[in-house]
Coordinates of C-alpha atoms and ligand atoms in Angstrom, one line a residue:
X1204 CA 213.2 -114.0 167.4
X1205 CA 210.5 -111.6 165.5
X1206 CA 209.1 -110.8 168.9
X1207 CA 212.3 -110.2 170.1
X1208 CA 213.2 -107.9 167.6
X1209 CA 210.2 -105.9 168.1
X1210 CA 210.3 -105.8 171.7
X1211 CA 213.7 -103.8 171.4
X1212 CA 211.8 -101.5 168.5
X1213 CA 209.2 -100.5 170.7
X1214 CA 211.6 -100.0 174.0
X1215 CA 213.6 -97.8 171.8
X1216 CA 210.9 -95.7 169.9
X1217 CA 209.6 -94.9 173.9
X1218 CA 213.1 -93.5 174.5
X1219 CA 214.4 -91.9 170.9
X1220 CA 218.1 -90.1 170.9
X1221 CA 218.7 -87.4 168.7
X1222 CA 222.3 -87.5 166.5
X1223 CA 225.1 -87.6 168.6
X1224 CA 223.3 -88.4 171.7
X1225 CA 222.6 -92.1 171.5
X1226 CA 223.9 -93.1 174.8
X1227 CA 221.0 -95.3 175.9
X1228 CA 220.6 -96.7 172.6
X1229 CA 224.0 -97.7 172.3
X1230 CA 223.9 -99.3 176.0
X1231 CA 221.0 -101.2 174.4
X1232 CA 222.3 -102.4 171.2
X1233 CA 226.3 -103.2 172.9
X1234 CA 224.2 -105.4 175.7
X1235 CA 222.6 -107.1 173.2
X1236 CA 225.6 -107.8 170.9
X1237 CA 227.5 -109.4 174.0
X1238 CA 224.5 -112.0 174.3
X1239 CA 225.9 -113.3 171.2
X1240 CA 229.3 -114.6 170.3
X1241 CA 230.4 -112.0 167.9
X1242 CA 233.7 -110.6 168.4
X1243 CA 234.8 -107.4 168.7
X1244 CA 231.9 -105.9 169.8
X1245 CA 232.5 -101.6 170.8
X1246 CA 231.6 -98.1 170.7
X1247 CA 232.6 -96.8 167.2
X1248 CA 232.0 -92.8 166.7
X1249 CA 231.2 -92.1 169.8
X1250 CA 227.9 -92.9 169.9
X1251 CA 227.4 -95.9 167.8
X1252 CA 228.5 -99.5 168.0
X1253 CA 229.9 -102.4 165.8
X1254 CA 230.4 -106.4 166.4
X1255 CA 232.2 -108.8 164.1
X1256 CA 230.6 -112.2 163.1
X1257 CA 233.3 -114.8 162.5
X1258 CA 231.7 -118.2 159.9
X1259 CA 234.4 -120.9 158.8
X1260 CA 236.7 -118.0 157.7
X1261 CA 237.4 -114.0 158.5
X1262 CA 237.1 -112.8 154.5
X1263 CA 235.2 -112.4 152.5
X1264 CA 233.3 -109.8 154.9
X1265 CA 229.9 -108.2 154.3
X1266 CA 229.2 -104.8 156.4
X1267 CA 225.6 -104.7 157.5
X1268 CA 224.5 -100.8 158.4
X1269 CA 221.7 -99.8 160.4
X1270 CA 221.1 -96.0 161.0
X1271 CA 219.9 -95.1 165.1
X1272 CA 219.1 -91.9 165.3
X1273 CA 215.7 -90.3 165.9
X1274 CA 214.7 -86.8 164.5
X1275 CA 213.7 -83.4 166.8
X1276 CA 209.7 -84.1 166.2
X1277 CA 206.9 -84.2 168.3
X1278 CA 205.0 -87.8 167.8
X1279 CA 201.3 -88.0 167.1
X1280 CA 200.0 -91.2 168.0
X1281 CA 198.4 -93.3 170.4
X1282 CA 200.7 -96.3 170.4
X1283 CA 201.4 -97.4 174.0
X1284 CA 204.8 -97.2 173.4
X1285 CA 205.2 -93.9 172.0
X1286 CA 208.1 -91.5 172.6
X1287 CA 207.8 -90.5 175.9
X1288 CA 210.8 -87.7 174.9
X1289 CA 208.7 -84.3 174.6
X1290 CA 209.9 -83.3 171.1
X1291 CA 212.3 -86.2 169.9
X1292 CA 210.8 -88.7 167.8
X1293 CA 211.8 -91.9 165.8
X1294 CA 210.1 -90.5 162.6
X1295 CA 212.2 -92.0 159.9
X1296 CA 211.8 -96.1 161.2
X1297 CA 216.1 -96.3 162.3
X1298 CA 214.5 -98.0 165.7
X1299 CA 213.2 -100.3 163.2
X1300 CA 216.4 -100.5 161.1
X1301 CA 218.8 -100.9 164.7
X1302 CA 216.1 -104.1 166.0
X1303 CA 216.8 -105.4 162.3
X1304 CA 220.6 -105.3 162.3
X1305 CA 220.1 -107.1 165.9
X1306 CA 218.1 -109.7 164.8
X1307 CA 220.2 -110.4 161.6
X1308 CA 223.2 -110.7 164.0
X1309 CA 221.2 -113.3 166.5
X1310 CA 220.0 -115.2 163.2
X1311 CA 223.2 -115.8 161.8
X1312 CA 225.0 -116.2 164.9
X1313 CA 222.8 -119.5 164.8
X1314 CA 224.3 -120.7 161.6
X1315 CA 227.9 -119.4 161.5
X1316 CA 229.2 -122.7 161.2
X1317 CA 227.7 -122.6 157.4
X1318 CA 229.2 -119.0 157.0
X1319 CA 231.9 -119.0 154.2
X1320 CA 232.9 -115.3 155.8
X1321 CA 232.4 -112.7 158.2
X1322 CA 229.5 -110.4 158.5
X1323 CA 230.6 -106.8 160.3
X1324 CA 227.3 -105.3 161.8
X1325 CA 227.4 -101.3 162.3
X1326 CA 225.3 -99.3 163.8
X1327 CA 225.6 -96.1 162.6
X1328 CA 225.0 -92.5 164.9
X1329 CA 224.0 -89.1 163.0
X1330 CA 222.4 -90.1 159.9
X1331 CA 220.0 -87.3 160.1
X1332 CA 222.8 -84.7 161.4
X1333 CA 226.1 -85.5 159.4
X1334 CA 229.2 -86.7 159.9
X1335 CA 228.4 -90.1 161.6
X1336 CA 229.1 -92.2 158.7
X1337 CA 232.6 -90.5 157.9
X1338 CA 233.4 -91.3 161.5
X1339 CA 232.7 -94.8 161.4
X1340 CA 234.8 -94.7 157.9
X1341 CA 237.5 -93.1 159.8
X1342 CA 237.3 -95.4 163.0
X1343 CA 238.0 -98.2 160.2
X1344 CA 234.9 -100.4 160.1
X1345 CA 236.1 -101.3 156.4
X1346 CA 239.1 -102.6 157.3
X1347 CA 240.3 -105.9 159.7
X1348 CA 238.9 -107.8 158.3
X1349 CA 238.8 -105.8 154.8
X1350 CA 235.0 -105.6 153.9
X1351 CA 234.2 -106.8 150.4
X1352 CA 230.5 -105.7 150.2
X1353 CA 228.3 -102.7 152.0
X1354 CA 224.3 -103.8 152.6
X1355 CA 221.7 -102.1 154.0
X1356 CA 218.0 -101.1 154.1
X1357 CA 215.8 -98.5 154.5
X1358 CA 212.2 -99.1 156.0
X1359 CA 209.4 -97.1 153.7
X1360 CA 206.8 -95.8 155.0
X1361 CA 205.6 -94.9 151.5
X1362 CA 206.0 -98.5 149.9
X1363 CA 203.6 -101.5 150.6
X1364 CA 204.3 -104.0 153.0
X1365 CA 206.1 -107.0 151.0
X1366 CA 207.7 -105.0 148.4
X1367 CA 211.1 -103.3 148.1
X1368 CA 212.3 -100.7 146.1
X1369 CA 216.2 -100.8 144.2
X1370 CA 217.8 -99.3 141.5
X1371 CA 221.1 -99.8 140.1
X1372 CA 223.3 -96.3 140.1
X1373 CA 222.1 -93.2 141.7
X1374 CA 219.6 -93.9 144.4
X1375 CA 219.7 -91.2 146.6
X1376 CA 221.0 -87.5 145.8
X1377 CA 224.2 -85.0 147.4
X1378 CA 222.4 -82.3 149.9
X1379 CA 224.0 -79.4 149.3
X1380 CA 222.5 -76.5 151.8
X1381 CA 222.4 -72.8 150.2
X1382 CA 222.4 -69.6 152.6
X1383 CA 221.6 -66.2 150.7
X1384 CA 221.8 -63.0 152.5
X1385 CA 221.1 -60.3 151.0
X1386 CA 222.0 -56.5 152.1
X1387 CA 219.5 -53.4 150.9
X1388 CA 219.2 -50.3 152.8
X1389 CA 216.5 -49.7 155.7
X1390 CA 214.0 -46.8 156.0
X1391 CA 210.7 -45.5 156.4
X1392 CA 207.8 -47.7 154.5
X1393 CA 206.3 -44.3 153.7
X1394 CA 209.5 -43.3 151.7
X1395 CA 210.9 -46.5 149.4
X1396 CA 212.4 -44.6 147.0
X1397 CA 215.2 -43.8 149.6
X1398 CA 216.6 -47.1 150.8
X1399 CA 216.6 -50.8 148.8
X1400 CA 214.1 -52.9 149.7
X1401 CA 215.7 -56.2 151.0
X1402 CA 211.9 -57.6 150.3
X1403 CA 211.4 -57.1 147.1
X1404 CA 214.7 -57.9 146.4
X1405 CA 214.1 -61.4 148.2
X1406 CA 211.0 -61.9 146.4
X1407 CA 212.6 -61.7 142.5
X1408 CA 215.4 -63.6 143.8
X1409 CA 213.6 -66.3 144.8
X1410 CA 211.7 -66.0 141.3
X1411 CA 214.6 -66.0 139.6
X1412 CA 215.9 -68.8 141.1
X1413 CA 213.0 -70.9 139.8
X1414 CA 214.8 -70.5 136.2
X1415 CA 217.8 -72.5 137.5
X1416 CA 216.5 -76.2 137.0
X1417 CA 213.7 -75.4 134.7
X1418 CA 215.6 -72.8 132.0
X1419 CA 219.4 -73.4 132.3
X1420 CA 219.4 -77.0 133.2
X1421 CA 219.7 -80.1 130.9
X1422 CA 215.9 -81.8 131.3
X1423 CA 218.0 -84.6 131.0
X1424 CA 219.6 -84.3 134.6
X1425 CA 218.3 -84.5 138.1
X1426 CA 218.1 -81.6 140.1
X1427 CA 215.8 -79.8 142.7
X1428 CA 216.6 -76.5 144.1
X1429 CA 214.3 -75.6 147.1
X1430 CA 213.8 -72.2 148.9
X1431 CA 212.2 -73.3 152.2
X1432 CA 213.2 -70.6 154.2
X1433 CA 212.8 -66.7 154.0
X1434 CA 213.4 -64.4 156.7
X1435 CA 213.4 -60.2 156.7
X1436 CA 212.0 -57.7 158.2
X1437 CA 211.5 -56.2 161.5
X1438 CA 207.3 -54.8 160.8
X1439 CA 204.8 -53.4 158.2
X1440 CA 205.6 -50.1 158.5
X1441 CA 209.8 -50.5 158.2
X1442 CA 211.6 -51.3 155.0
X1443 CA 213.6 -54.4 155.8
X1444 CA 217.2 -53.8 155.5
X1445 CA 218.2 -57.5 155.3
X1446 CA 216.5 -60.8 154.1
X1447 CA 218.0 -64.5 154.4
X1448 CA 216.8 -67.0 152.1
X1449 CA 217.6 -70.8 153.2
X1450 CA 217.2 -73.8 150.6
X1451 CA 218.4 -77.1 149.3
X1452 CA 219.7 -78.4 146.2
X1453 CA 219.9 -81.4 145.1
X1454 CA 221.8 -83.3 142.0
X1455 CA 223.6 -86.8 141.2
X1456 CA 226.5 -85.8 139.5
X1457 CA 229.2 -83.6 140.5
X1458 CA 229.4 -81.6 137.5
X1459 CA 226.3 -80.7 137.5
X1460 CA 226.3 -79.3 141.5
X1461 CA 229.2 -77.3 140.0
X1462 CA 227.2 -76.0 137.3
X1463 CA 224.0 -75.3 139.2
X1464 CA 225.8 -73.7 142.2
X1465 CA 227.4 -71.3 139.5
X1466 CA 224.1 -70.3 137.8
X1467 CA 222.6 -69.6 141.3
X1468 CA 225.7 -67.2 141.7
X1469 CA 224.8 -65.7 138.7
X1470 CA 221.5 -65.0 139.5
X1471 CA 221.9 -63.8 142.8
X1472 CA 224.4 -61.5 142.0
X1473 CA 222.8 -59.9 138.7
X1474 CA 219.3 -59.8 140.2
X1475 CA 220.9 -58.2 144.2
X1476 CA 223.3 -55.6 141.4
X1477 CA 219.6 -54.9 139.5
X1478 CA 217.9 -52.9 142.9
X1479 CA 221.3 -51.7 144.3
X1480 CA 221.5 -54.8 146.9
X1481 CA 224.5 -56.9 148.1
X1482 CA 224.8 -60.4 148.7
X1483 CA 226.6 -63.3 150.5
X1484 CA 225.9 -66.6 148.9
X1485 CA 226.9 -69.7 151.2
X1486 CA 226.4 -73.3 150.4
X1487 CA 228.1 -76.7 151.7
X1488 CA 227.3 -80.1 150.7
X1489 CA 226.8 -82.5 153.4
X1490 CA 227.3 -86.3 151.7
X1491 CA 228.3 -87.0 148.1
X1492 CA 225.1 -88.8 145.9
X1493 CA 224.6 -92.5 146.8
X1494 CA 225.5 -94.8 144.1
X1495 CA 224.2 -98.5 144.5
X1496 CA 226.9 -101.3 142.3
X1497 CA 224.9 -102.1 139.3
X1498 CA 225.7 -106.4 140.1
X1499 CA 224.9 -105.8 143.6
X1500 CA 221.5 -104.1 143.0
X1501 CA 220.6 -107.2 140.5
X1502 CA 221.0 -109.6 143.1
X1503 CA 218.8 -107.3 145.5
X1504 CA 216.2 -107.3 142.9
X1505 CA 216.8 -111.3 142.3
X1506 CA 216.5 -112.2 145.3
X1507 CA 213.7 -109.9 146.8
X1508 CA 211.7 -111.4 143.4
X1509 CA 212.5 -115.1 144.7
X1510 CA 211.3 -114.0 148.3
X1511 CA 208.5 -111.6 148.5
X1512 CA 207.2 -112.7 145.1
X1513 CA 207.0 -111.8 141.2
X1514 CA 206.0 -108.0 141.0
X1515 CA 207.2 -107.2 144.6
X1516 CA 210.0 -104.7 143.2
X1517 CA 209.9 -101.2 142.0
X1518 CA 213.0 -99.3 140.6
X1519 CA 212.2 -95.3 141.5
X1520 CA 215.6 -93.3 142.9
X1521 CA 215.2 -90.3 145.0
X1522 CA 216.4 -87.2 145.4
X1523 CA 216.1 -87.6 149.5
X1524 CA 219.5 -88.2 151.1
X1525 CA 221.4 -90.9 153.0
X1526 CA 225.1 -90.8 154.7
X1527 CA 225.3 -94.7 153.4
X1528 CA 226.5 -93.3 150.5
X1529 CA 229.8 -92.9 152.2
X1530 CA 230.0 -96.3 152.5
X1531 CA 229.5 -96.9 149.3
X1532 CA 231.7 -94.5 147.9
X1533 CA 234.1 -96.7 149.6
X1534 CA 233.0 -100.3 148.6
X1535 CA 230.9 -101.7 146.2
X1536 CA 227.1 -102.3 147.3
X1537 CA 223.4 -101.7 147.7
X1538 CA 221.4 -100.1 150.0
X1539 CA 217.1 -100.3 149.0
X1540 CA 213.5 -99.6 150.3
X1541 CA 211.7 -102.1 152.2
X1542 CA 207.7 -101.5 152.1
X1543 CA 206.3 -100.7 155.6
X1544 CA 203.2 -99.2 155.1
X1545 CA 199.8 -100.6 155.3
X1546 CA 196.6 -99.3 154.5
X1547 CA 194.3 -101.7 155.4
X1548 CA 195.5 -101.7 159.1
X1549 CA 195.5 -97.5 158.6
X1550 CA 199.3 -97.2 159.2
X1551 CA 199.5 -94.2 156.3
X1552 CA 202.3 -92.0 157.8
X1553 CA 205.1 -90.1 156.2
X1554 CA 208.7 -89.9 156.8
X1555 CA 209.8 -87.1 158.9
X1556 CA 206.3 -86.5 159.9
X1557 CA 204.2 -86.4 163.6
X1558 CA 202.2 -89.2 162.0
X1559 CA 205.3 -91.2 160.8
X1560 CA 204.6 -95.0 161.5
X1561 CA 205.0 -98.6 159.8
X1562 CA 203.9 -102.3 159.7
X1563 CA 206.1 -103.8 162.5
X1564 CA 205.6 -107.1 160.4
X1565 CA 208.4 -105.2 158.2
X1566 CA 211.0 -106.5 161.4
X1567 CA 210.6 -110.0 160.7
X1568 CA 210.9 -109.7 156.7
X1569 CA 213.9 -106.7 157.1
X1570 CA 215.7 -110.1 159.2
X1571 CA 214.6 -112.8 156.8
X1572 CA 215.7 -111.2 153.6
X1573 CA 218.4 -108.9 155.0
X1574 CA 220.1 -112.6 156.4
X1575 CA 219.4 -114.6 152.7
X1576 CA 221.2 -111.3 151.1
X1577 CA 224.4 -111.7 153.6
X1578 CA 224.5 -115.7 152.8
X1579 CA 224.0 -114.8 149.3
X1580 CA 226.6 -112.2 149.1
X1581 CA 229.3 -114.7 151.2
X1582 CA 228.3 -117.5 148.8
X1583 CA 229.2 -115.5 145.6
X1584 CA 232.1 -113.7 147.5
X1585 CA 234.0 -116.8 148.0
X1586 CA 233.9 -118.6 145.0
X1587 CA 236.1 -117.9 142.5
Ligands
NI529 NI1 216.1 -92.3 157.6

């Protein structure tokens, strides 16, 4: 079944789909689905797909989630089945996560009779764009049967093989994207006294900025702001009239995005007034902070103790980002890290990275321990 599994891994990492455009995948995952007898098996959100699992009863119901999306990266490797898509790439491991969910389903389609409940598997489009999880939401994959309980994993490329990493609360931050622009007045670089250098302007904005977390911030709370983008000018010799900053923040709680989207107004707007500048300040957040349920996440760790060992489980949140936490804005549950990296067989990538790659041995754990925690979950679901 492990051989399977990776089969389908390495069929889809040769043929990655960006968000939204998961056609073959989704022919791939709905073909395999019908193999087994799940019911209900479809399209959901266009591009992604979902199957129902029926044991001795319809509720209680677990939700499995697996992400399918791949990322607009050129790979770096030799594998003989890398992406032969010039520019797309599987760099985050959801090829890994969609042959998971499949061989979960072909697992426990094995033993349903023993299944005090149902198991709905999704697989999710546009994690990495946005919008593919509230689709799915919308499309009511929580509902008929009602789902009791939201699971799902993330492979980590940063995390030993054998070892998984879950917290209980905030795991994973609320992406909010900020757009400055900022307005000066153009001219000859000979003469800067007679227009406003959008430059400089940029330059002690971006300074500023860096006061935000570090000065006006509780070192108490979580929260990155990023600048990673800065555009002006049109040459050397020219004053810029116009700069764009781009960036990212960052935070777990809601007051606090309020409070650190209002300092950054502050700032912008005092420092652009300061030189003469004008500004437009822009900023939407793209998926709310993931919270995993505090009993949920204990049986994660209990069980991922019992089966990859004592010392096998770290508790470090993230500020990253994950659309699951839509899910689990709407249910209770847990979504964690499963180690996929491996030194001694030199697989050392990064996420999001040309280099990105992981321990395919993490397929046959992901299906192991991702089936004990759906048995698990039923088992404590239906008794009373
Ligand atoms: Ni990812």
């Amino acid at each position: 079944m492990a051989q399977s599994a990776v089969a389908v891994r390495r069929a889809l990492h040769s043929h990655p789909e960006l968000s939204w455009e998961e056609v073959e995948t989704q022919r791939t995952i709905l073909e395999r689905l019908r193999r087994l007898p799940l019911e209900d098996v479809r399209a959901v959100a266009g591009t992604g797909a979902t199957a129902l699992l029926v044991g001795k009863k319809r509720e209680p119901c677990v939700l499995w989630r697996a992400d399918i999306d791949a990322l607009p990266i050129p790979e770096r490797s030799n594998l003989p089945f890398a992406s032969r898509v010039p520019g797309v790439m599987h760099a985050c491991g959801h090829d890994a996560h969609t042959a998971i969910a499949l061989g979960i389903a072909e697992y426990l389609s094995g033993r349903r009779e023993d299944l005090p409940g149902s198991v709905r598997f999704l697989f999710q489009p546009a994690e990495e764009a946005s919008g593919g999880a509230e689709r799915c939401v919308a499309e009511g994959v929580l509902e008929r049967p009602n789902v009791a309980r939201v699971l799902g994993l993330h492979v980590s490329a940063d995390l030993p093989l054998g070892t998984v990493n879950v917290a209980p609360g905030p795991f994973f931050a609320a992406p909010t994207s900020l757009g400055i622009r900022i307005r000066g007045r153009g001219g000859h670089a000979a003469s800067p006294h007679q227009g406003i250098d959008a430059v400089v302007v940029a330059a002690h904005v971006v300074v500023a900025l860096q006061s935000v977390v570090s000065r006006m911030t509780s070192p108490l709370e979580s929260v990155v702001l990023t600048i990673g983008q800065v555009r002006a000018g049109y040459r050397g010799n020219v004053l810029a009239e116009e700069a764009e900053l781009r960036g990212t923040v960052r935070t777990y709680r809601d007051s606090v995005l309020q409070q650190t989207l209002a300092n950054v107004e502050r700032v912008v707007s005092g420092v652009t007034a300061a030189f003469g500048a004008e500004y437009e300040l822009e900023h939407r957040t793209t998926c709310p902070p993931l919270e995993n349920d505090a009993a949920v996440a204990q049986l994660v760790r209990e069980e991922a103790e019992a089966f990859f060992g004592p010392g096998s489980v770290v508790a470090t949140p993230s500020m990253g980002a994950d659309d699951m936490a839509v899910f689990l804005r709407h249910r209770p549950g847990c979504y964690f890290w499963l180690g996929a990296r491996n030194e001694r067989r030199g697989i050392a990538g990064r996420h999001h990275d040309p280099g990105f790659a992981i321990d395919e041995d993490v397929i046959a754990l992901g299906i192991a321990f991702g089936a004990r925690l759906i048995e698990r979950s039923l088992r404590d679901l239906s008794s009373p």
